Amino acid sequence: MSTPQADHAPHDDIPRWMVLLLAAACGIIVANLYYAQPLIGPISRATGISPGAAGLIVTLTQVGYGLGLLFIVPMGDLFENRRLVLSGLVVTCIALVGAALAQSAAQLLLSVLLIGLSSVGAQVLVPYAAHFSPLHSRGRAVGNVMSGLLLGILLARPLASMVADLFGWHAIFGLSAVLVSALIAVLARYLPRRQPPAGLHYGALLASMWTLVKTTPVLRRRAFYHAMLFASFSLFWTASPLWLASPRFGISQQGIAVFAFAGVIGVVAAPLAGRVADRGWSRPATGAALLCGALSFLLPHLFEGGRTFSLAMLLLAAILLDFAVSANLVLSQRAIYALGGEIRSRLNGLFMATFFAGGAAGSGLGGWIYAQAGWSGVTWLGFAFPMAALLYYLGELRARR
């Protein structure tokens, strides 16, 4: 297979089959971060983890992923990318087998930590769409790849619930290990090599990341926008299952899984946002995405009714929020990837680490705010996150004028 020079803008569009491969790979990899979230109860009971410590199952996955974003993803600016991705996937596969066979708390917790750490290969793959795309179609390619990644995020939880209902919680990790093994074989055969230009050694590479934060206002701005949106997204999807299962709706776990599937409609925003960015409309589209994120939490207050009507409004809010998050993610990555191929992996790692920290904060606050202030408290806190980003965005616009 030919190996295009990654750090010079290519003249031809990336092949469609390659975009589909990257999208599928990112979805399969990133889904591993979310399989355990709806299964905390049965996993903790089976492995002897106390109710008070059950949150560690999700927390350690997020900690591992955050460490990988900061210390592994930047290696994409230093080491050959295909080898980096495949090495990580081998670790992911081993960790998934460990989780599938886990009978003790120690084995399970070590496995989820390694799953999080090694799943950052998806964030080495996403920039492939930018490396191998000409500038005029880069947003479209990134948007299409991000559709796969977002589908992985949104489908993982309902899929895990359904598989666990049929075969037990171990099965979802075993199924994913099989999928990742197949993915390793496919990527080894078809993924192009991408050798970054010779430059810094690893220590200097990590040290340069703080310099990039200080000297790259686009990175700081985009990271803040999406950290706020992803905090609201995680808050919603942590608290909404509790609200749906409450006496107000009385929906079963299978019904909650179907509700989560319906929210996937919002993913269509990703490729649309990529095309909008390619036309040079990123700034107004960003404002629209942030506004949609804020409005999604106002819907339950603006329109109230009976059980069926309230459920419809909640579903509409989920779709609108997913739409906003999908669109803003692609718009942000398109802007960041335009800053230069030689620093793209470091910028991507910093951006992703920042907004995943926002997501972790939203997840952590979701159950607490619901217990303290009910669904109304969730909606007002969820509204506050994108509004903070929107106010920052409006300040940027005024400064430019």
Short mmCIF file of C-alpha atoms in Angstrom, two decimals:
data_model
loop_
_atom_site.label_atom_id
_atom_site.label_comp_id
_atom_site.label_asym_id
_atom_site.label_seq_id
_atom_site.Cartn_x
_atom_site.Cartn_y
_atom_site.Cartn_z
CA MET A 1 0.00 0.00 0.00
CA SER A 2 1.18 3.50 -0.79
CA THR A 3 2.28 5.67 2.08
CA PRO A 4 1.41 9.30 1.43
CA GLN A 5 3.54 11.94 3.05
CA ALA A 6 1.39 12.80 6.05
CA ASP A 7 2.67 16.23 6.86
CA HIS A 8 2.19 17.75 3.43
CA ALA A 9 -1.32 18.50 2.21
CA PRO A 10 -2.36 15.81 -0.28
CA HIS A 11 -4.02 16.76 -3.56
CA ASP A 12 -6.63 13.96 -3.67
CA ASP A 13 -9.46 13.25 -1.26
CA ILE A 14 -8.97 10.40 1.20
CA PRO A 15 -10.65 7.24 -0.21
CA ARG A 16 -14.17 6.66 1.05
CA TRP A 17 -13.34 3.13 2.19
CA MET A 18 -10.53 4.50 4.35
CA VAL A 19 -12.88 7.01 5.97
CA LEU A 20 -15.34 4.19 6.74
CA LEU A 21 -12.54 2.03 8.15
CA LEU A 22 -11.32 4.85 10.41
CA ALA A 23 -14.88 5.61 11.54
CA ALA A 24 -15.61 1.95 12.37
CA ALA A 25 -12.27 1.54 14.16
CA CYS A 26 -12.80 4.64 16.30
CA GLY A 27 -16.32 3.52 17.25
CA ILE A 28 -15.20 0.00 18.22
CA ILE A 29 -12.29 1.32 20.29
CA VAL A 30 -13.99 4.16 22.14
CA ALA A 31 -17.06 2.06 23.01
CA ASN A 32 -14.84 0.15 25.45
CA LEU A 33 -14.82 3.20 27.72
CA TYR A 34 -18.59 3.03 28.26
CA TYR A 35 -19.58 -0.64 28.45
CA ALA A 36 -19.18 -0.78 32.23
CA GLN A 37 -21.20 2.34 33.04
CA PRO A 38 -24.71 0.79 33.00
CA LEU A 39 -23.40 -2.44 34.56
CA ILE A 40 -21.83 -1.07 37.74
CA GLY A 41 -24.42 -2.78 39.96
CA PRO A 42 -24.02 -6.39 38.72
CA ILE A 43 -20.25 -6.01 38.25
CA SER A 44 -19.69 -4.73 41.79
CA ARG A 45 -21.87 -7.48 43.29
CA ALA A 46 -20.10 -10.22 41.32
CA THR A 47 -16.57 -9.04 42.12
CA GLY A 48 -17.15 -8.07 45.76
CA ILE A 49 -16.70 -4.32 45.27
CA SER A 50 -18.61 -2.42 47.95
CA PRO A 51 -21.43 -0.04 46.89
CA GLY A 52 -19.38 2.89 48.11
CA ALA A 53 -16.43 1.94 45.91
CA ALA A 54 -18.45 0.84 42.85
CA GLY A 55 -17.82 4.18 41.16
CA LEU A 56 -14.16 3.16 40.82
CA ILE A 57 -15.16 0.91 37.92
CA VAL A 58 -15.99 3.98 35.82
CA THR A 59 -13.50 6.33 37.45
CA LEU A 60 -10.46 4.13 36.77
CA THR A 61 -11.48 3.78 33.12
CA GLN A 62 -11.63 7.56 32.83
CA VAL A 63 -8.35 8.00 34.72
CA GLY A 64 -6.63 5.55 32.39
CA TYR A 65 -8.03 7.32 29.34
CA GLY A 66 -6.96 10.72 30.62
CA LEU A 67 -3.41 9.48 31.25
CA GLY A 68 -3.32 7.99 27.78
CA LEU A 69 -4.46 11.25 26.19
CA LEU A 70 -1.68 13.16 27.90
CA PHE A 71 1.16 10.64 27.64
CA ILE A 72 0.40 8.29 24.72
CA VAL A 73 -1.52 10.31 22.10
CA PRO A 74 1.31 12.91 21.80
CA MET A 75 3.56 10.05 20.68
CA GLY A 76 1.74 10.31 17.37
CA ASP A 77 4.01 13.30 16.66
CA LEU A 78 7.07 11.14 17.36
CA PHE A 79 6.52 7.47 16.45
CA GLU A 80 5.14 5.72 13.39
CA ASN A 81 1.37 5.91 13.89
CA ARG A 82 0.18 2.51 12.66
CA ARG A 83 2.56 0.67 14.99
CA LEU A 84 1.46 2.90 17.87
CA VAL A 85 -2.21 2.14 17.24
CA LEU A 86 -1.73 -1.61 16.83
CA SER A 87 0.41 -1.86 19.98
CA GLY A 88 -2.31 -0.14 21.98
CA LEU A 89 -5.01 -2.40 20.56
CA VAL A 90 -3.10 -5.52 21.60
CA VAL A 91 -3.10 -4.20 25.18
CA THR A 92 -6.81 -3.36 24.87
CA CYS A 93 -7.59 -6.91 23.74
CA ILE A 94 -5.66 -8.44 26.65
CA ALA A 95 -7.38 -6.11 29.13
CA LEU A 96 -10.83 -6.94 27.72
CA VAL A 97 -10.13 -10.66 28.15
CA GLY A 98 -9.05 -9.90 31.72
CA ALA A 99 -12.36 -8.10 32.37
CA ALA A 100 -14.36 -10.90 30.71
CA LEU A 101 -12.75 -13.47 33.03
CA ALA A 102 -12.62 -11.29 36.16
CA GLN A 103 -13.87 -12.86 39.38
CA SER A 104 -12.15 -10.50 41.83
CA ALA A 105 -12.19 -6.76 42.38
CA ALA A 106 -8.43 -6.41 41.83
CA GLN A 107 -8.50 -8.14 38.43
CA LEU A 108 -11.54 -6.17 37.27
CA LEU A 109 -10.20 -2.78 38.37
CA LEU A 110 -6.78 -3.38 36.81
CA SER A 111 -8.49 -4.47 33.58
CA VAL A 112 -10.68 -1.36 33.28
CA LEU A 113 -7.69 0.89 34.03
CA LEU A 114 -5.76 -0.73 31.17
CA ILE A 115 -8.80 -0.58 28.90
CA GLY A 116 -8.99 3.17 29.43
CA LEU A 117 -5.25 3.68 29.03
CA SER A 118 -4.95 1.71 25.79
CA SER A 119 -8.17 2.89 24.13
CA VAL A 120 -6.59 6.23 23.25
CA GLY A 121 -5.59 4.61 19.95
CA ALA A 122 -8.83 6.09 18.63
CA GLN A 123 -7.34 9.57 19.14
CA VAL A 124 -4.30 8.61 17.08
CA LEU A 125 -6.61 7.38 14.31
CA VAL A 126 -8.87 10.46 14.11
CA PRO A 127 -6.05 12.74 12.88
CA TYR A 128 -5.43 10.26 10.03
CA ALA A 129 -8.46 11.80 8.33
CA ALA A 130 -6.76 15.20 8.54
CA HIS A 131 -3.27 13.94 7.64
CA PHE A 132 -4.46 12.34 4.42
CA SER A 133 -7.11 14.88 3.33
CA PRO A 134 -6.67 18.09 1.31
CA LEU A 135 -7.63 21.28 3.11
CA HIS A 136 -10.82 21.84 1.10
CA SER A 137 -12.39 18.54 2.27
CA ARG A 138 -10.67 18.05 5.63
CA GLY A 139 -13.71 18.98 7.70
CA ARG A 140 -15.92 16.54 5.82
CA ALA A 141 -13.44 13.69 6.33
CA VAL A 142 -12.96 14.45 10.04
CA GLY A 143 -16.73 14.76 10.49
CA ASN A 144 -17.38 11.39 8.91
CA VAL A 145 -14.75 9.69 11.07
CA MET A 146 -16.12 11.40 14.18
CA SER A 147 -19.57 10.04 13.36
CA GLY A 148 -18.18 6.57 13.97
CA LEU A 149 -16.52 7.61 17.22
CA LEU A 150 -19.70 9.28 18.50
CA LEU A 151 -21.80 6.27 17.53
CA GLY A 152 -19.44 4.15 19.61
CA ILE A 153 -19.95 6.43 22.60
CA LEU A 154 -23.74 6.56 22.28
CA LEU A 155 -24.38 2.91 21.41
CA ALA A 156 -22.02 1.36 23.99
CA ARG A 157 -24.29 1.79 27.02
CA PRO A 158 -27.53 0.42 25.55
CA LEU A 159 -25.63 -2.38 23.82
CA ALA A 160 -23.95 -3.35 27.09
CA SER A 161 -27.31 -3.39 28.88
CA MET A 162 -28.89 -5.62 26.26
CA VAL A 163 -25.98 -8.08 26.07
CA ALA A 164 -25.80 -8.26 29.87
CA ASP A 165 -29.54 -9.00 30.09
CA LEU A 166 -29.10 -11.94 27.70
CA PHE A 167 -25.72 -13.39 28.63
CA GLY A 168 -24.45 -11.69 31.80
CA TRP A 169 -22.07 -8.77 32.22
CA HIS A 170 -18.90 -10.73 31.32
CA ALA A 171 -20.19 -11.27 27.79
CA ILE A 172 -19.90 -7.67 26.59
CA PHE A 173 -16.16 -7.61 27.37
CA GLY A 174 -15.64 -10.95 25.63
CA LEU A 175 -17.59 -9.76 22.58
CA SER A 176 -15.53 -6.59 22.44
CA ALA A 177 -12.28 -8.59 22.69
CA VAL A 178 -13.34 -10.51 19.58
CA LEU A 179 -14.18 -7.28 17.74
CA VAL A 180 -10.86 -5.67 18.70
CA SER A 181 -8.95 -8.78 17.58
CA ALA A 182 -10.63 -8.58 14.17
CA LEU A 183 -9.90 -4.86 14.04
CA ILE A 184 -6.19 -5.48 14.70
CA ALA A 185 -6.05 -7.82 11.70
CA VAL A 186 -7.86 -5.36 9.42
CA LEU A 187 -5.81 -2.32 10.44
CA ALA A 188 -2.55 -4.26 10.12
CA ARG A 189 -3.52 -5.04 6.54
CA TYR A 190 -5.03 -1.75 5.35
CA LEU A 191 -3.99 1.16 7.58
CA PRO A 192 -1.31 3.29 5.86
CA ARG A 193 1.96 3.97 7.59
CA ARG A 194 2.36 7.51 8.83
CA GLN A 195 5.86 8.47 9.95
CA PRO A 196 5.97 11.94 11.54
CA PRO A 197 8.96 14.15 10.72
CA ALA A 198 12.01 13.73 12.93
CA GLY A 199 11.99 16.17 15.81
CA LEU A 200 11.83 16.22 19.60
CA HIS A 201 12.62 13.32 21.88
CA TYR A 202 9.80 12.13 24.16
CA GLY A 203 10.71 14.24 27.21
CA ALA A 204 10.92 17.42 25.16
CA LEU A 205 7.69 16.46 23.40
CA LEU A 206 5.81 16.31 26.71
CA ALA A 207 7.44 19.54 27.91
CA SER A 208 6.31 21.30 24.73
CA MET A 209 2.66 20.62 25.50
CA TRP A 210 2.47 23.31 28.17
CA THR A 211 4.00 25.74 25.70
CA LEU A 212 1.31 24.80 23.19
CA VAL A 213 -1.39 25.51 25.77
CA LYS A 214 0.08 28.95 26.52
CA THR A 215 0.68 29.98 22.91
CA THR A 216 -2.36 28.52 21.12
CA PRO A 217 -5.54 30.52 21.85
CA VAL A 218 -7.57 28.44 19.39
CA LEU A 219 -6.78 25.33 21.45
CA ARG A 220 -7.72 27.00 24.75
CA ARG A 221 -10.96 28.40 23.36
CA ARG A 222 -12.08 25.22 21.62
CA ALA A 223 -11.14 23.04 24.59
CA PHE A 224 -13.23 25.21 26.93
CA TYR A 225 -16.24 25.25 24.61
CA HIS A 226 -16.30 21.50 24.33
CA ALA A 227 -15.44 20.78 27.96
CA MET A 228 -18.60 22.68 28.93
CA LEU A 229 -20.74 20.93 26.32
CA PHE A 230 -19.38 17.50 27.20
CA ALA A 231 -19.96 18.18 30.90
CA SER A 232 -23.63 18.83 30.13
CA PHE A 233 -23.76 15.74 27.90
CA SER A 234 -22.31 13.48 30.61
CA LEU A 235 -24.56 15.07 33.25
CA PHE A 236 -27.63 14.37 31.12
CA TRP A 237 -26.77 10.75 30.34
CA THR A 238 -25.84 10.03 33.97
CA ALA A 239 -29.01 11.50 35.47
CA SER A 240 -31.63 10.80 32.77
CA PRO A 241 -31.71 7.00 33.39
CA LEU A 242 -32.48 7.76 37.05
CA TRP A 243 -35.26 10.13 36.01
CA LEU A 244 -36.68 7.66 33.47
CA ALA A 245 -36.71 4.86 36.07
CA SER A 246 -38.39 7.06 38.69
CA PRO A 247 -42.14 6.88 39.45
CA ARG A 248 -42.64 9.85 37.09
CA PHE A 249 -42.04 7.55 34.08
CA GLY A 250 -41.46 4.05 35.51
CA ILE A 251 -39.46 2.88 32.48
CA SER A 252 -37.61 -0.45 32.61
CA GLN A 253 -33.90 -0.92 31.90
CA GLN A 254 -34.71 -2.16 28.41
CA GLY A 255 -36.87 0.90 27.83
CA ILE A 256 -34.01 3.14 28.97
CA ALA A 257 -31.72 1.36 26.51
CA VAL A 258 -34.20 2.05 23.69
CA PHE A 259 -34.33 5.71 24.76
CA ALA A 260 -30.53 5.88 24.52
CA PHE A 261 -30.64 4.36 21.04
CA ALA A 262 -33.08 7.07 19.92
CA GLY A 263 -30.68 9.77 21.06
CA VAL A 264 -28.16 8.51 18.48
CA ILE A 265 -30.06 10.51 15.84
CA GLY A 266 -28.04 13.54 16.94
CA VAL A 267 -24.87 12.00 15.49
CA VAL A 268 -25.96 13.11 12.00
CA ALA A 269 -24.62 16.53 13.01
CA ALA A 270 -20.99 15.37 12.73
CA PRO A 271 -20.69 15.07 8.93
CA LEU A 272 -22.91 18.12 8.45
CA ALA A 273 -20.65 20.17 10.72
CA GLY A 274 -17.61 19.04 8.76
CA ARG A 275 -19.13 20.34 5.53
CA VAL A 276 -20.10 23.61 7.20
CA ALA A 277 -16.52 24.04 8.45
CA ASP A 278 -15.14 23.42 4.95
CA ARG A 279 -17.31 26.31 3.72
CA GLY A 280 -15.75 28.65 6.26
CA TRP A 281 -18.78 28.94 8.54
CA SER A 282 -17.22 27.50 11.69
CA ARG A 283 -17.75 30.58 13.85
CA PRO A 284 -21.54 30.98 13.45
CA ALA A 285 -21.97 27.20 13.53
CA THR A 286 -20.13 27.07 16.87
CA GLY A 287 -22.49 29.65 18.33
CA ALA A 288 -25.47 27.67 17.06
CA ALA A 289 -24.13 24.45 18.60
CA LEU A 290 -23.59 26.06 22.00
CA LEU A 291 -27.06 27.63 21.87
CA CYS A 292 -28.64 24.26 21.01
CA GLY A 293 -26.84 22.69 23.96
CA ALA A 294 -28.26 25.30 26.33
CA LEU A 295 -31.78 25.12 24.85
CA SER A 296 -31.89 21.34 25.22
CA PHE A 297 -32.00 21.76 29.01
CA LEU A 298 -34.67 24.48 28.85
CA LEU A 299 -37.17 22.32 26.96
CA PRO A 300 -38.55 20.61 30.09
CA HIS A 301 -39.21 24.05 31.61
CA LEU A 302 -40.62 25.69 28.47
CA PHE A 303 -43.01 22.87 27.62
CA GLU A 304 -44.70 20.90 30.38
CA GLY A 305 -47.44 18.30 30.11
CA GLY A 306 -48.44 14.78 30.95
CA ARG A 307 -46.22 11.72 31.07
CA THR A 308 -46.19 11.07 27.31
CA PHE A 309 -45.60 14.71 26.41
CA SER A 310 -42.83 15.06 29.00
CA LEU A 311 -41.17 11.91 27.68
CA ALA A 312 -41.31 13.29 24.14
CA MET A 313 -39.72 16.55 25.31
CA LEU A 314 -36.99 14.61 27.10
CA LEU A 315 -36.27 12.65 23.92
CA LEU A 316 -36.16 15.84 21.89
CA ALA A 317 -33.77 17.34 24.44
CA ALA A 318 -31.50 14.27 24.14
CA ILE A 319 -31.43 14.52 20.35
CA LEU A 320 -30.79 18.27 20.42
CA LEU A 321 -27.99 17.89 22.98
CA ASP A 322 -26.35 15.04 21.05
CA PHE A 323 -26.62 17.14 17.89
CA ALA A 324 -24.89 20.09 19.60
CA VAL A 325 -22.09 17.95 21.04
CA SER A 326 -21.47 16.13 17.75
CA ALA A 327 -21.38 19.35 15.72
CA ASN A 328 -19.15 21.27 18.10
CA LEU A 329 -16.68 18.40 18.41
CA VAL A 330 -16.12 18.28 14.65
CA LEU A 331 -15.96 22.07 14.33
CA SER A 332 -13.36 22.19 17.10
CA GLN A 333 -11.21 19.39 15.74
CA ARG A 334 -11.32 20.89 12.25
CA ALA A 335 -10.01 24.18 13.69
CA ILE A 336 -7.31 22.49 15.78
CA TYR A 337 -6.09 20.18 13.03
CA ALA A 338 -5.56 23.19 10.77
CA LEU A 339 -2.80 24.45 13.08
CA GLY A 340 -0.15 22.11 11.68
CA GLY A 341 0.54 18.45 11.01
CA GLU A 342 3.75 18.34 13.04
CA ILE A 343 1.93 19.22 16.30
CA ARG A 344 -1.46 17.66 15.52
CA SER A 345 -1.25 14.70 17.89
CA ARG A 346 -0.19 16.86 20.83
CA LEU A 347 -2.96 19.36 20.15
CA ASN A 348 -5.48 16.54 19.86
CA GLY A 349 -4.31 14.96 23.11
CA LEU A 350 -4.59 18.25 24.99
CA PHE A 351 -8.00 19.03 23.51
CA MET A 352 -9.40 15.59 24.25
CA ALA A 353 -7.96 15.46 27.77
CA THR A 354 -9.52 18.83 28.59
CA PHE A 355 -13.00 18.04 27.38
CA PHE A 356 -12.97 14.53 28.87
CA ALA A 357 -12.16 16.17 32.20
CA GLY A 358 -15.32 18.22 31.69
CA GLY A 359 -17.21 15.01 30.96
CA ALA A 360 -15.85 13.37 34.10
CA ALA A 361 -17.03 16.38 36.13
CA GLY A 362 -20.48 16.13 34.58
CA SER A 363 -20.71 12.40 35.32
CA GLY A 364 -19.58 12.93 38.89
CA LEU A 365 -22.13 15.68 39.48
CA GLY A 366 -25.01 13.88 37.77
CA GLY A 367 -26.00 11.43 40.48
CA TRP A 368 -25.26 13.92 43.27
CA ILE A 369 -27.32 16.81 41.88
CA TYR A 370 -30.20 14.46 41.05
CA ALA A 371 -30.22 13.18 44.66
CA GLN A 372 -30.02 16.71 46.07
CA ALA A 373 -32.27 18.70 43.74
CA GLY A 374 -34.06 16.25 41.47
CA TRP A 375 -34.42 16.51 37.72
CA SER A 376 -35.03 20.26 37.92
CA GLY A 377 -31.62 20.75 39.50
CA VAL A 378 -30.05 18.61 36.76
CA THR A 379 -31.59 20.74 34.01
CA TRP A 380 -30.45 24.04 35.50
CA LEU A 381 -26.92 22.81 36.05
CA GLY A 382 -26.92 21.33 32.56
CA PHE A 383 -28.06 24.68 31.19
CA ALA A 384 -25.28 26.51 33.06
CA PHE A 385 -22.42 24.58 31.39
CA PRO A 386 -23.13 25.51 27.72
CA MET A 387 -24.23 29.00 28.79
CA ALA A 388 -20.77 29.57 30.28
CA ALA A 389 -19.26 28.53 26.96
CA LEU A 390 -21.72 30.72 25.04
CA LEU A 391 -20.85 33.78 27.13
CA TYR A 392 -17.14 33.16 26.46
CA TYR A 393 -17.94 32.77 22.77
CA LEU A 394 -19.86 36.08 22.69
CA GLY A 395 -16.97 37.78 24.45
CA GLU A 396 -14.63 36.51 21.73
CA LEU A 397 -16.94 37.90 19.05
CA ARG A 398 -17.09 41.34 20.69
CA ALA A 399 -13.30 41.40 21.06
CA ARG A 400 -12.87 40.62 17.34
CA ARG A 401 -15.23 43.42 16.36
#
